[in-house]
Short mmCIF file of C-alpha atoms in Angstrom, two decimals:
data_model
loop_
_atom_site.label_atom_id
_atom_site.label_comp_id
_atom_site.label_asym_id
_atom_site.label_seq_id
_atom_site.Cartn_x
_atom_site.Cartn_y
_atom_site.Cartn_z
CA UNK A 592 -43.45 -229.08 -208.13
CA UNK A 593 -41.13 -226.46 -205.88
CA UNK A 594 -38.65 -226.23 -208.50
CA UNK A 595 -41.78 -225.48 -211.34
CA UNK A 596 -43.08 -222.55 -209.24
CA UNK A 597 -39.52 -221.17 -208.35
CA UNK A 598 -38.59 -221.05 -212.39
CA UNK A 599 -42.30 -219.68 -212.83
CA UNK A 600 -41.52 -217.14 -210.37
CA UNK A 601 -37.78 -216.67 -211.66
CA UNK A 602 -39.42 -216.31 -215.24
CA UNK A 603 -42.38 -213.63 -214.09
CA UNK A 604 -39.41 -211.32 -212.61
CA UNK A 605 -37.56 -211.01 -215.71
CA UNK A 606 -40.63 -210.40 -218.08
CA UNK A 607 -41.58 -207.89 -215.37
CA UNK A 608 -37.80 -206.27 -215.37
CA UNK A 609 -37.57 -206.20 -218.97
CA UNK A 610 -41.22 -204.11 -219.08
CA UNK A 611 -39.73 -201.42 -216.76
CA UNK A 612 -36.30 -201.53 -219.18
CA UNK A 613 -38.52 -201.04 -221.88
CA UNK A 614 -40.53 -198.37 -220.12
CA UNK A 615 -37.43 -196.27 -220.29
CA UNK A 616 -36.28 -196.93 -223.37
CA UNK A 617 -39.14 -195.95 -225.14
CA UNK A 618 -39.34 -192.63 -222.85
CA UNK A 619 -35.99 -192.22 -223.86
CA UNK A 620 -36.33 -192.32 -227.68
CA UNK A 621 -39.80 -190.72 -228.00
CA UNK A 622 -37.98 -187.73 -226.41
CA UNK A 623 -35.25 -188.47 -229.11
CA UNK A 624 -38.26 -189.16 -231.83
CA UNK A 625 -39.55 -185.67 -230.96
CA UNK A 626 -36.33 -183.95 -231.27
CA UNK A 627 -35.35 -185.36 -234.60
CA UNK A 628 -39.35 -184.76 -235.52
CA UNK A 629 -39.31 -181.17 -234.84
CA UNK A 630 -36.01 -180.41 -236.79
CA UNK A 631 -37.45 -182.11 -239.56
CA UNK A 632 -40.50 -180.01 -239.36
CA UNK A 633 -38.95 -177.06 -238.57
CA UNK A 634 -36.15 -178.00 -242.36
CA UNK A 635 -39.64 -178.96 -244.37
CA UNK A 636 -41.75 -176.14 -243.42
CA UNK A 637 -39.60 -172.91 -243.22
CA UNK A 638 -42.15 -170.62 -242.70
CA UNK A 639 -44.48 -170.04 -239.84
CA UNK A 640 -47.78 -170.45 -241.42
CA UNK A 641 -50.67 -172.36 -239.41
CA UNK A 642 -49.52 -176.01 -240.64
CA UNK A 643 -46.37 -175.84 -239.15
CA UNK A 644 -47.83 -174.51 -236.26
CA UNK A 645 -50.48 -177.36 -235.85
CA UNK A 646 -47.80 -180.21 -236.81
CA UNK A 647 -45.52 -178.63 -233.97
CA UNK A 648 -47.92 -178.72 -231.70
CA UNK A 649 -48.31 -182.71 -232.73
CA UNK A 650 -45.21 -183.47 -232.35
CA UNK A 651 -44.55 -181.82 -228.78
CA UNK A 652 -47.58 -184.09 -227.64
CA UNK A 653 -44.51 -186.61 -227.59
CA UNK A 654 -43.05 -185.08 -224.28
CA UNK A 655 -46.36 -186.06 -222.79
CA UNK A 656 -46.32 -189.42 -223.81
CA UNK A 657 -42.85 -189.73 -222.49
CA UNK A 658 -43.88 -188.37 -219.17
CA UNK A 659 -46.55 -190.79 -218.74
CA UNK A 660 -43.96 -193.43 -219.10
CA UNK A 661 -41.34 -192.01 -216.89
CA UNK A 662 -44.28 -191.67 -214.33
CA UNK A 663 -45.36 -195.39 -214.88
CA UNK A 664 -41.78 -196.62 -214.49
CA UNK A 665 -41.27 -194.29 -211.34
CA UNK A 666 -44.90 -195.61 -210.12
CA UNK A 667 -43.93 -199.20 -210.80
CA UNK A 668 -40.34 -199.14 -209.19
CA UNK A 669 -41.80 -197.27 -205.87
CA UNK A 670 -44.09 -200.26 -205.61
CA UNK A 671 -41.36 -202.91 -205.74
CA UNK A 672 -39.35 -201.04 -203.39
CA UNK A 673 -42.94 -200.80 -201.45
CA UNK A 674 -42.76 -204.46 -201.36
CA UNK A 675 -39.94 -204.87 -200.30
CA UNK A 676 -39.86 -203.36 -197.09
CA UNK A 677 -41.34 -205.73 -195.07
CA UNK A 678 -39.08 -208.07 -195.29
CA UNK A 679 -36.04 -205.07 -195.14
CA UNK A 680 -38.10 -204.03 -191.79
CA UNK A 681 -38.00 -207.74 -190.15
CA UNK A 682 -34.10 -208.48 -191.22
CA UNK A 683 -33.15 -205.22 -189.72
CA UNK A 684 -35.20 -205.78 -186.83
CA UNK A 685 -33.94 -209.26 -186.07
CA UNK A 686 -30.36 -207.69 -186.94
CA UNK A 687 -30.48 -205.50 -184.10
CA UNK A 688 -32.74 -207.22 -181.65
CA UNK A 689 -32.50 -206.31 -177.80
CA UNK A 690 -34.27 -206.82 -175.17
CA UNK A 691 -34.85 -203.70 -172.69
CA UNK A 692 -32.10 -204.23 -170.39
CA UNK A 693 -29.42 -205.04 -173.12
CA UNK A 694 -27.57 -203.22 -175.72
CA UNK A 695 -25.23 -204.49 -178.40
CA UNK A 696 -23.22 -201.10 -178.23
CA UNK A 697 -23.00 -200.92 -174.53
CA UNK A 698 -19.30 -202.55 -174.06
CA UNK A 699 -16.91 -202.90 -172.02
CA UNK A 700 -13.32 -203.91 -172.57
CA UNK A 701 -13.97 -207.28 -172.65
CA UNK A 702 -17.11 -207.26 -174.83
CA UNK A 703 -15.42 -204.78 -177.61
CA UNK A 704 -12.57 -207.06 -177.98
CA UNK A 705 -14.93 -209.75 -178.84
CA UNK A 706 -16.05 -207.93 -181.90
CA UNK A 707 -12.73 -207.36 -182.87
CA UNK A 708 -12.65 -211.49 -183.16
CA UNK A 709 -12.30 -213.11 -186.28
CA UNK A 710 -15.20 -215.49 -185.62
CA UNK A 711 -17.27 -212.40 -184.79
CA UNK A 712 -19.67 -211.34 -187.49
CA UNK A 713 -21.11 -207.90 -186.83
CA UNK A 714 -25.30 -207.00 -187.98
CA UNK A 715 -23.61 -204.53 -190.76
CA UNK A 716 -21.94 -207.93 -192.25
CA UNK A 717 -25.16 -210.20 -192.40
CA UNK A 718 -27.24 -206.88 -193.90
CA UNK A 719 -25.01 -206.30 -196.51
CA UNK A 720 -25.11 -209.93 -197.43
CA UNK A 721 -29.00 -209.92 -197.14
CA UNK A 722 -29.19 -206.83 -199.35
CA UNK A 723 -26.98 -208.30 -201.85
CA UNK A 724 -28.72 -211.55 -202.13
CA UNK A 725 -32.16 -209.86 -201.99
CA UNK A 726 -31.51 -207.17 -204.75
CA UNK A 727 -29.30 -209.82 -206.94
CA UNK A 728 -32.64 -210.16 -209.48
CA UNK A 729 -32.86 -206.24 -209.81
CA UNK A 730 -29.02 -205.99 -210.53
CA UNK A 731 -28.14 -204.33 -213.68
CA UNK A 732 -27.22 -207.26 -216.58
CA UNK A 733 -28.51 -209.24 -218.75
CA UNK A 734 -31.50 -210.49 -216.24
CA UNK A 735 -31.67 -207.49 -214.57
CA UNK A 736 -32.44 -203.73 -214.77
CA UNK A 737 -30.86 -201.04 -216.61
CA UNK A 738 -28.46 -199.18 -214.55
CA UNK A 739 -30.63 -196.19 -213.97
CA UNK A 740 -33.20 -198.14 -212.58
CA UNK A 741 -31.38 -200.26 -210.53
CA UNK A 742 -30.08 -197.44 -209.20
CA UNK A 743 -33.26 -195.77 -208.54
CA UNK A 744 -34.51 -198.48 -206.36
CA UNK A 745 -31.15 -198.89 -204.82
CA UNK A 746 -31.40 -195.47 -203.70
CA UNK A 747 -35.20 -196.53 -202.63
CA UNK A 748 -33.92 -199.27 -200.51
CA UNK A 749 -30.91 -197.47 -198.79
CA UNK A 750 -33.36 -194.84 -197.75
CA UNK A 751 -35.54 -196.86 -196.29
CA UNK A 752 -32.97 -198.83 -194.31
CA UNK A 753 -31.19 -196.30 -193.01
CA UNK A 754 -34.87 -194.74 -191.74
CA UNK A 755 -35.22 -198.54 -190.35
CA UNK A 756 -31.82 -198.28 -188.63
CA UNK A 757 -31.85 -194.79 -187.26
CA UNK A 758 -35.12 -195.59 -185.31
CA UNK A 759 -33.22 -199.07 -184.19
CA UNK A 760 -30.10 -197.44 -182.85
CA UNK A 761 -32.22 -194.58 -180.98
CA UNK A 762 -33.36 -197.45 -178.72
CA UNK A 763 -29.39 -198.28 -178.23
CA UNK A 764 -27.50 -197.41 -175.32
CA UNK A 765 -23.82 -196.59 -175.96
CA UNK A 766 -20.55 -196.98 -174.47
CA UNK A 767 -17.33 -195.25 -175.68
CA UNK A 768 -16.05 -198.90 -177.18
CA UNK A 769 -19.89 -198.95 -178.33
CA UNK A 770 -19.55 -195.91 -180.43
CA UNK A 771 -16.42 -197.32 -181.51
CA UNK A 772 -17.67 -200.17 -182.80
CA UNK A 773 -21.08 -198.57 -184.27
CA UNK A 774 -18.71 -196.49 -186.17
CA UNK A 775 -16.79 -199.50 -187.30
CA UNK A 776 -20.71 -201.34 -188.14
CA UNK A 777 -21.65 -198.18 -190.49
CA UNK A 778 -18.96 -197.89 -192.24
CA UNK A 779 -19.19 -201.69 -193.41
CA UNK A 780 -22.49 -200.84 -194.49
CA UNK A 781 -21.58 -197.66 -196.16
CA UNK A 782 -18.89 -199.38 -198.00
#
């Protein structure tokens, strides 16, 4: 029965991500459609009598059309990236968990070399891994979403956990080797 619900689940996504691909395409070509409409009007009906007039203003009713669907897909992709932020907000928060009298960045020489370790994995590490594994279904590819929209909620996803992280590290206390090693930490994310 698990393994029914998680294909059912699996199997929802990618009829969902192939809507929003097809939300764009068709924004896409009706822009194109209207375009390729309006020279054709424009060839057929040389002069600037009233019928030309009305069937331009037909065919630029198009660009509306293809607005509402750029909304819809912008509307649609803010809610995922709406849902996912409670789980981005508890991973992040159990990332950098301290209590009040402890800081991960507050290190002496002892404490810094231990993040230089091997065995050591660093926060930045395990979120990059989370964020990889949770945005693997929204990757562009043959499951997945077109590049620009993967992007877009990328971009959605990064902003919101670098908001998430800022307000974390404002409650961090800092030593030199501390800033050291936050430096080292952002860049891992960055990259």
């Amino acid at each position: 029965v698990g393994e029914e619900s998680v294909d059912e689940e699996r199997r929802t996504v990618r009829m969902a991500l192939v809507a929003l691909n097809n939300l764009e395409s068709a924004s896409v070509n009706i822009v194109r459609l209207r375009d390729e409409l309006l020279a054709e009007v424009r060839e057929a009906f040389p002069s600037n009598g009233p019928a030309m007039a009305q069937l331009i203003a037909c065919v630029s009713e198009l660009q509306a059309t293809a607005q509402r669907f750029s909304t819809a897909l912008e509307d649609v992709l803010s809610t995922v990236g709406k849902q996912l932020q409670p789980r981005l907000r508890t991973t992040v928060a159990d990332l950098l968990s301290i209590d009040k009298h402890s800081s991960i960045y507050l290190l002496d020489e002892a404490g810094y070399q231990a993040t230089q370790s091997s065995s050591f994995m660093p926060w930045s590490v395990r979120l990059t891994s989370f964020l990889d594994e949770l945005l693997l279904p929204y990757s562009p590819g043959p499951h997945g979403l077109c590049e620009s929209n993967s992007r877009t909620l990328l971009c959605a996803v990064a902003s919101y956990v670098g908001k998430r992280l800022l307000v974390m590290l404002r409650q961090q206390r800092f030593s030199q080797l501390g800033g050291m090693q936050l430096d080292k930490d952002v860049r891992t994310v960055i990259a």
